[in-house]
XYZ file of C-alpha atoms in Angstrom:
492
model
C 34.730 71.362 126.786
C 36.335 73.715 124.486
C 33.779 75.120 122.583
C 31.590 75.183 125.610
C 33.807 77.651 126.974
C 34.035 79.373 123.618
C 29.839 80.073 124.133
C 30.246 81.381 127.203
C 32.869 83.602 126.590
C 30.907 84.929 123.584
C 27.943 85.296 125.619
C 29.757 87.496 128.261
C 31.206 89.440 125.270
C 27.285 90.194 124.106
C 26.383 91.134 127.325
C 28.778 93.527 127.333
C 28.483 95.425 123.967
C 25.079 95.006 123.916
C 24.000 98.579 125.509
C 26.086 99.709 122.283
C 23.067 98.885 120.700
C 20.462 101.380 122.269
C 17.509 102.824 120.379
C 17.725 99.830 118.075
C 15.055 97.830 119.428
C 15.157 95.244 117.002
C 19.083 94.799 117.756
C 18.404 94.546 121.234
C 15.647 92.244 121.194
C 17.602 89.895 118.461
C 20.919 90.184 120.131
C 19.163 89.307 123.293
C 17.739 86.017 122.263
C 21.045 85.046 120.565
C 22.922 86.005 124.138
C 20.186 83.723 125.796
C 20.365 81.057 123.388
C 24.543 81.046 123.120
C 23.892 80.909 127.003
C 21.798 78.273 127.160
C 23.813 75.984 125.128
C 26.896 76.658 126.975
C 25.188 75.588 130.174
C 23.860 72.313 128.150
C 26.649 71.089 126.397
C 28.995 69.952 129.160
C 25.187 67.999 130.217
C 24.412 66.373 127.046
C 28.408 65.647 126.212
C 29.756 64.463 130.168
C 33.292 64.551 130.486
C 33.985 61.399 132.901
C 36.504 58.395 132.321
C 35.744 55.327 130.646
C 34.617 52.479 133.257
C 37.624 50.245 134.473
C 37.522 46.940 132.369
C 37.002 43.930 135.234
C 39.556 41.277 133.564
C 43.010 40.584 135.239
C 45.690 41.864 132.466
C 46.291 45.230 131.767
C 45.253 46.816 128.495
C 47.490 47.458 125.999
C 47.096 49.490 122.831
C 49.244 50.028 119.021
C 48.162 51.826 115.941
C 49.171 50.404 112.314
C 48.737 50.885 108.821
C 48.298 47.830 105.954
C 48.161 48.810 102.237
C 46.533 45.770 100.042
C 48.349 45.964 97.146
C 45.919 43.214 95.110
C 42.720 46.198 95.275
C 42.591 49.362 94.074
C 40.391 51.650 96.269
C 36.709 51.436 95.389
C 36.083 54.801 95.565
C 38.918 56.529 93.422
C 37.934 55.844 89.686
C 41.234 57.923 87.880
C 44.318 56.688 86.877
C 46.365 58.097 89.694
C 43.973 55.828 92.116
C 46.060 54.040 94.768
C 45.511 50.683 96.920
C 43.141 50.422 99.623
C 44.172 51.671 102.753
C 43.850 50.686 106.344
C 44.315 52.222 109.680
C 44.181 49.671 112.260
C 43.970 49.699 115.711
C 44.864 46.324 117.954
C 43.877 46.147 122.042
C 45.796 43.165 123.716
C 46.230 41.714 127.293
C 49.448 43.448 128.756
C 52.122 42.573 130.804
C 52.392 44.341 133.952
C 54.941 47.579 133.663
C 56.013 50.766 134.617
C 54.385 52.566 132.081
C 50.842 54.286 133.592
C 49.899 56.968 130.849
C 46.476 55.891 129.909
C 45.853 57.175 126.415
C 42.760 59.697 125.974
C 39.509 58.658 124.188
C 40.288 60.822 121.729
C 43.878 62.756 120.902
C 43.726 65.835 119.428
C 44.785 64.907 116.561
C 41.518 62.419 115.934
C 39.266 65.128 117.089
C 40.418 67.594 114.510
C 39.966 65.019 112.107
C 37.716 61.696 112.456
C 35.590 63.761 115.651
C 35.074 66.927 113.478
C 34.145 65.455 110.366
C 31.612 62.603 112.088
C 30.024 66.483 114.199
C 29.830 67.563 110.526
C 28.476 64.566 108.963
C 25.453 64.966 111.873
C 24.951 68.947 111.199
C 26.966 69.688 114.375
C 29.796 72.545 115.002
C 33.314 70.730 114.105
C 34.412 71.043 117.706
C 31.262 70.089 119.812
C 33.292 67.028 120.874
C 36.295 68.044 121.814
C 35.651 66.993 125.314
C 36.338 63.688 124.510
C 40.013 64.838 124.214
C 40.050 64.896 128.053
C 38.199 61.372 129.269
C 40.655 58.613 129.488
C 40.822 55.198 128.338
C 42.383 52.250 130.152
C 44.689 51.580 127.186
C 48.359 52.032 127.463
C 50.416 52.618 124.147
C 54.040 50.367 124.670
C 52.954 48.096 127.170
C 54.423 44.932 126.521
C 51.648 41.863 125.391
C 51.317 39.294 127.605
C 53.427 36.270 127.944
C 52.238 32.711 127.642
C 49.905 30.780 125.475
C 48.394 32.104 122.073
C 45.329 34.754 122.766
C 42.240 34.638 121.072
C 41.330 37.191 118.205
C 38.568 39.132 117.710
C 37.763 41.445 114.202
C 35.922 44.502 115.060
C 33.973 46.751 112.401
C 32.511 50.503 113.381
C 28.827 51.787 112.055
C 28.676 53.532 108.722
C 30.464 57.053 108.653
C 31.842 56.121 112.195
C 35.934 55.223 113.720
C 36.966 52.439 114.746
C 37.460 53.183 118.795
C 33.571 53.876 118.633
C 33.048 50.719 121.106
C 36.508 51.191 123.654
C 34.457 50.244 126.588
C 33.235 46.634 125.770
C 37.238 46.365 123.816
C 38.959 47.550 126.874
C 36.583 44.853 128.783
C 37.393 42.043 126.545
C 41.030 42.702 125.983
C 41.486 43.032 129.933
C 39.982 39.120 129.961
C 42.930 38.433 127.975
C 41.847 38.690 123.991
C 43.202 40.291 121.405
C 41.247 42.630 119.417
C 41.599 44.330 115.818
C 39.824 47.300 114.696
C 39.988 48.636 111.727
C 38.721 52.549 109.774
C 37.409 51.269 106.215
C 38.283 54.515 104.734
C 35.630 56.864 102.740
C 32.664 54.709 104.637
C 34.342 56.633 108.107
C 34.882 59.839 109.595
C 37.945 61.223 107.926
C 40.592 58.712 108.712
C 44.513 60.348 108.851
C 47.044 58.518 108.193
C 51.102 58.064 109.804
C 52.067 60.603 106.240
C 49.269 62.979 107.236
C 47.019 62.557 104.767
C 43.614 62.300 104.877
C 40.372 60.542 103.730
C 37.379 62.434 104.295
C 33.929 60.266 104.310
C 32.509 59.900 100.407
C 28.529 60.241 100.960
C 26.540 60.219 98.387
C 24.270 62.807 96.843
C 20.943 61.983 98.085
C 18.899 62.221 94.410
C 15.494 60.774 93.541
C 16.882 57.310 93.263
C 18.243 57.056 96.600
C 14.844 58.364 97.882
C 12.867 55.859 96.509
C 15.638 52.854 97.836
C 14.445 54.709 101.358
C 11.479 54.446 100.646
C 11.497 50.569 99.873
C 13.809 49.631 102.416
C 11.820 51.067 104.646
C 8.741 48.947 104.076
C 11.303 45.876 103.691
C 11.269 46.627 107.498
C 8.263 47.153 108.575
C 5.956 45.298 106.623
C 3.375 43.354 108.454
C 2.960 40.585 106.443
C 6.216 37.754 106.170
C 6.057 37.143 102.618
C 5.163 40.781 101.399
C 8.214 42.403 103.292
C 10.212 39.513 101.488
C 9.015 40.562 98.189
C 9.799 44.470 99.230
C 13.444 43.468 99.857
C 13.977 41.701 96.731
C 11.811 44.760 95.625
C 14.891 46.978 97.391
C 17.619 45.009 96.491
C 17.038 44.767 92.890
C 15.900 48.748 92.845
C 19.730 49.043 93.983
C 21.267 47.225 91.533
C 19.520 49.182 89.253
C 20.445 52.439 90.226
C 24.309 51.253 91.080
C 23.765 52.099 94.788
C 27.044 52.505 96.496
C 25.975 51.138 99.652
C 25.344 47.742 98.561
C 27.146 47.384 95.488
C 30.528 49.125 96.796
C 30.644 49.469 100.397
C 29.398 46.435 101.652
C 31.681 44.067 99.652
C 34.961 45.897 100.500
C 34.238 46.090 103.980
C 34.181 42.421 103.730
C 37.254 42.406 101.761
C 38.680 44.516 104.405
C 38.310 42.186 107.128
C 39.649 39.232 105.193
C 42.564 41.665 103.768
C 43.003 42.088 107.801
C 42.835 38.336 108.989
C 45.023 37.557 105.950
C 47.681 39.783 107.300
C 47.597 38.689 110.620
C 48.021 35.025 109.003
C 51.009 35.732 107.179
C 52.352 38.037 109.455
C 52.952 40.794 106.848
C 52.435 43.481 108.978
C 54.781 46.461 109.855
C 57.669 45.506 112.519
C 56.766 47.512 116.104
C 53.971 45.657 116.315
C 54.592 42.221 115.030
C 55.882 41.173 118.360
C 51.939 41.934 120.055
C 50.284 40.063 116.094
C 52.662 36.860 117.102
C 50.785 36.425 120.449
C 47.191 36.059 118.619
C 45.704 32.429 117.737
C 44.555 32.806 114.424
C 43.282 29.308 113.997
C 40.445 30.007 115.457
C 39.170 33.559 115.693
C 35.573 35.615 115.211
C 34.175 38.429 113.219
C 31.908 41.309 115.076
C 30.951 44.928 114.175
C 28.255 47.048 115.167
C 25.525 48.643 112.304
C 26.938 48.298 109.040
C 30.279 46.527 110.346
C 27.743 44.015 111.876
C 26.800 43.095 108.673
C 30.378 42.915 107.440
C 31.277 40.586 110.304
C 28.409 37.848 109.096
C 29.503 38.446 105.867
C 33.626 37.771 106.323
C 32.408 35.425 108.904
C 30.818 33.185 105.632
C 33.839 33.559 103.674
C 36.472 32.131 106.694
C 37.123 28.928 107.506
C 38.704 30.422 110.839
C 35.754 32.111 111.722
C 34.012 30.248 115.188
C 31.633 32.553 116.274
C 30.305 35.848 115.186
C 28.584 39.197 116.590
C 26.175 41.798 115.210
C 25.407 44.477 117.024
C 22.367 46.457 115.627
C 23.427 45.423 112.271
C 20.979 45.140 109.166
C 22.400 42.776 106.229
C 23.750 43.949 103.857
C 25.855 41.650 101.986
C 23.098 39.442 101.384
C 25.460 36.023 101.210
C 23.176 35.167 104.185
C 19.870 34.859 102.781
C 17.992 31.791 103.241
C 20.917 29.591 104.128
C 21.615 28.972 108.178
C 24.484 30.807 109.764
C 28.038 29.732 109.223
C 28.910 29.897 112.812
C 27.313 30.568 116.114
C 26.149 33.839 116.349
C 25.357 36.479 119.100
C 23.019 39.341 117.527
C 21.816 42.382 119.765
C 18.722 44.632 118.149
C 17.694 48.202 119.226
C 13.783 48.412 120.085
C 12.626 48.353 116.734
C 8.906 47.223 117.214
C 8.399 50.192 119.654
C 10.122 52.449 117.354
C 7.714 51.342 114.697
C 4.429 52.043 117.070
C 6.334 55.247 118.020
C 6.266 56.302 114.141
C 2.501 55.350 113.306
C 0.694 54.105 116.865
C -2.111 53.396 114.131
C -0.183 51.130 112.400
C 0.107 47.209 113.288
C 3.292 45.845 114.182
C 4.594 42.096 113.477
C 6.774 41.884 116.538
C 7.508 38.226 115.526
C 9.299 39.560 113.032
C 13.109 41.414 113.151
C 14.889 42.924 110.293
C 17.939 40.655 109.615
C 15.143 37.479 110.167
C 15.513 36.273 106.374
C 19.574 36.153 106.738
C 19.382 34.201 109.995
C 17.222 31.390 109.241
C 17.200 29.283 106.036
C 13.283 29.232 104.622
C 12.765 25.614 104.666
C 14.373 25.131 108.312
C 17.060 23.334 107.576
C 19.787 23.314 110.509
C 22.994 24.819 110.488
C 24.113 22.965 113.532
C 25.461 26.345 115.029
C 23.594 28.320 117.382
C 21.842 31.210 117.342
C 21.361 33.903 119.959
C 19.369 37.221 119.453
C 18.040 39.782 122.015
C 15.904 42.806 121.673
C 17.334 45.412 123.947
C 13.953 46.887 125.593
C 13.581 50.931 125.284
C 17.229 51.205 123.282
C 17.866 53.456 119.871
C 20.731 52.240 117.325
C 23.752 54.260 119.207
C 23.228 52.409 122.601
C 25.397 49.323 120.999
C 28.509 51.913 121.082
C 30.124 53.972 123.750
C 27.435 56.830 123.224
C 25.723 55.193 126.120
C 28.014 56.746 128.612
C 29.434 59.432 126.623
C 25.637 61.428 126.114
C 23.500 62.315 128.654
C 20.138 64.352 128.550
C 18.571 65.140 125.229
C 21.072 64.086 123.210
C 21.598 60.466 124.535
C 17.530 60.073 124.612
C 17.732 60.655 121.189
C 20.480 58.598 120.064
C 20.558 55.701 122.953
C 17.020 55.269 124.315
C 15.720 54.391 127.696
C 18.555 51.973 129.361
C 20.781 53.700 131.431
C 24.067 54.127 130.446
C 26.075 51.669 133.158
C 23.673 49.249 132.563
C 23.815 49.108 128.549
C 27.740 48.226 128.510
C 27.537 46.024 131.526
C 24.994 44.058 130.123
C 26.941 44.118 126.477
C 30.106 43.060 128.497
C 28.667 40.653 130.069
C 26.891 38.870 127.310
C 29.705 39.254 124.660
C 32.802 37.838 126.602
C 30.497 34.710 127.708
C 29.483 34.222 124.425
C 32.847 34.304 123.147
C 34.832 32.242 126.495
C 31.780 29.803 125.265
C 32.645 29.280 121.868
C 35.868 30.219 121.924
C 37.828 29.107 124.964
C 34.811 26.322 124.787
C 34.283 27.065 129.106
C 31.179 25.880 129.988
C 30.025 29.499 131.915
C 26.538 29.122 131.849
C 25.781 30.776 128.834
C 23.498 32.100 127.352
C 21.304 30.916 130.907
C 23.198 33.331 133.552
C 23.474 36.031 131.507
C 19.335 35.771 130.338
C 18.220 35.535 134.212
C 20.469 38.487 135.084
C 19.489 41.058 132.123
C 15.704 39.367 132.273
C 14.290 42.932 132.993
C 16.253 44.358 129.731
C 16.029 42.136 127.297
C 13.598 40.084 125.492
C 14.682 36.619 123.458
C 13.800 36.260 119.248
C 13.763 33.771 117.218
C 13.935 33.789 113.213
C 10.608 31.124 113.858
C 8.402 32.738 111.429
C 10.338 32.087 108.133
C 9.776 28.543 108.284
C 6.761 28.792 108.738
C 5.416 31.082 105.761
C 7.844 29.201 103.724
C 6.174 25.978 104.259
C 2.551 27.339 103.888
C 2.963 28.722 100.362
C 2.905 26.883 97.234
C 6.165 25.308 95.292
C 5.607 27.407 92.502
C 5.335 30.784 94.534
C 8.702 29.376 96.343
C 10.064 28.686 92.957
C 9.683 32.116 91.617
C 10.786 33.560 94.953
C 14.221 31.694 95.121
C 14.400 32.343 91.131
C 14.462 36.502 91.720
C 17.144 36.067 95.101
C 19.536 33.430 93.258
C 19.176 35.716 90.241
C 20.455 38.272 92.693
C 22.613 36.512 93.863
C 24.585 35.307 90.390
C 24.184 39.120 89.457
C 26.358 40.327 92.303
C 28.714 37.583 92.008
C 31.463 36.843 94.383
C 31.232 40.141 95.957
C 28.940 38.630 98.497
């Protein structure tokens, strides 16, 4: 809102001294198409970046909302390598079912504190001006900071994960929604892989990217066709092909990242456990029911929440929004709990890349970490929906919060009310199903009503190819992964 005012202002200023530039008709011409482009944006902005409040969450208990910090004093952080390198980190968030009070002071998507510092560094991250969202300052949440949790019985937990290089309030609409229906949920910054997180001292970790050399080219390069490759047992071999390349060429992504936001969740869940967590909010951690609890995460913290998922004996269900693997503990061995796992349009995105290419649209990317190659069952279930017409950032509040352009770009074809009413809707019954065990229906109800958005896949194909090759060609394939596997050691 801000810095849309900031354009127009400028462009009025231009206007004005622009006669100052007479006889120059170079000047003129120049400053005119700046004016006119200055113009233009300040007329777009406030339509690509809306400034409207978050939709009311439909559950019965208020929302309530805390901010803490945990320090895990058994892990030095990854990404500090000299000998003045401290613990890892964490800046956690935690939505809960409220009890009904005086206080009404919603607080704002973002304060200004987190747009000056996790907001500006994600706009700089994607090439944008610092304070192009701003606006976000002024759209309000249904979260109230101090309300009191909700008395009763235990609540059920949920472990949330943003995308890579994002913060952890990217998904406050389907949070609000589920902590209204009365669960508890924990997000959580994994710092260096986010925007700049600040912390309660005000200090501040800026996002570690990095340098994009020859190496990391060519890992594009192969992970690409590890996703696109027509043929089953090919694109296998080009993500052993990727994965392998990686370890190679120490990629920080898999070898560094993905582990310790794995660790992180654990480090998290452990906490909550023990309760060693800091005192104003261990009155709201007392009310969760960590017996039982699941993992979920969108992109990258997808992946994190099937890995943790693995490694807990609490874990009951888990969710993946969008999220490629990549902590490989999944591949070929069946899921570890039942599992809810949304995809973007991928096959149309491939046709939309190279119409003259062929597309296997029996195949997804995260197939060979779902299914176990021989078909053995895991005795959980398995859900997994294709989201017709959507992009990666419609599994995050970007579905409301961009419009025009800019959401076309970034969310795809499904209109914005419709995208978090559908994830809503899908994720609570999944979870009240597995969870709560209510029999609601799902995954039935919420299939007939989304019919016209979403298309069912199964993993079927990696049974399949698995069975018509030869022992020794399955041999040498499960040689390379376990090889893999032992090289990378308990990390995954």
């Amino acid at each position: 809102m801000y810095f849309s005012i900031f354009l127009v202002v400028t462009t009025v200023i231009g206007i004005y001294l622009s006669p100052r530039f007479r006889g120059k008709k170079v000047a003129i011409v120049s400053s005119g198409l700046l004016f006119l482009l200055l113009l233009g944006l300040a007329v777009c902005l406030p339509w690509q970046f809306p400034v409207d409040d978050l939709p009311k969450p439909t559950g019965p208990y208020r929302v309530g909302v805390s901010d803490f910090e945990l320090q895990d004093m058994n892990r030095k952080d990854p990404f500090c390598s000299g000998e003045d390198c401290g613990h890892r980190r964490l800046s956690v968030r935690v939505w809960y079912p409220g009890e009904l009070g005086d206080e009404t002071i919603s607080r704002p998507y973002a304060t200004e504190e987190e747009v000056s510092s996790s907001l500006a560094s994600f706009a700089e991250m994607m090439s944008l001006p610092p304070a192009v969202f701003s606006h976000l300052s002024s759209i309000s949440t249904h979260s109230i900071e101090g309300l009191g949790v909700v008395k009763g019985e235990k609540r059920p937990v949920l472990i949330f994960s943003h995308g890579l290089y994002s913060y952890l309030w990217q998904n406050t609409v389907l949070i609000e929604h589920l902590a209204s229906h009365g669960y508890m949920i924990y997000a959580l910054h994994h710092p260096y892989d986010a925007a700049a997180v600040e912390y309660d001292d005000g200090s501040i970790t800026k996002a570690w990217i990095p340098e994009q050399n020859s190496d990391q080219l060519g890992l594009q390069e192969l992970r690409r066709k590890a996703y696109s490759e027509v043929d089953v047992g090919k694109r296998f071999e080009y993500f052993l092909d990727y994965i392998e390349r990686a370890v190679s060429v120490k990629d920080s992504k898999l070898l560094r990242s993905a582990p310790h936001w794995q660790k992180d969740q654990l480090f998290l869940l452990k906490s909550l456990v023990s309760r060693d967590i800091p005192r104003p909010v261990q009155a709201i951690v007392a009310k969760g029911d960590y017996k039982r609890i699941a993992f979920a995460g969108m992109s990258f913290g997808g992946s994190a929440a099937m890995g943790s998922c693995r490694h807990s004996e609490r874990c009951v269900a888990q969710i993946n929004l969008d999220g490629a693997d990549s902590h490989l503990g999944g591949l070929d061995r069946p899921i570890s709990a039942p599992l809810l796992h949304f995809y973007q349009d991928h096959h149309q995105q491939l046709k939309n890349k190279a119409p003259d290419q062929p597309v296997n649209t029996a195949l997804m990317f995260n197939d060979f970490s779902i299914q176990a190659f021989d078909g053995a069952e895991s005795g959980h279930d398995s859900y997994q929906y294709i989201v017709k017409g959507s992009r990666h950032f419609a599994f995050t509040d970007s579905s409301i919060l961009l419009s025009g352009l800019a959401r076309s770009a970034l969310v795809g074809k499904p209109d914005g009310k419709s995208m978090m009413d559908l994830q809503n809707d899908f994720v609570l019954a999944f979870l009240d199903h597995y969870m709560l065990k209510k029999d609601n229906g799902f995954p039935v109800a919420q299939e007939n009503k989304w019919i016209a958005f979403v298309n069912k896949h199964q993993a079927a194909q990696i049974p399949l190819w698995w069975k018509g090759i030869s022992q020794e060609r399955q041999e040498k394939l499960t040689g390379r992964l376990r090889q893999l596997q032992e090289q990378l050691g308990n990390q995954y």
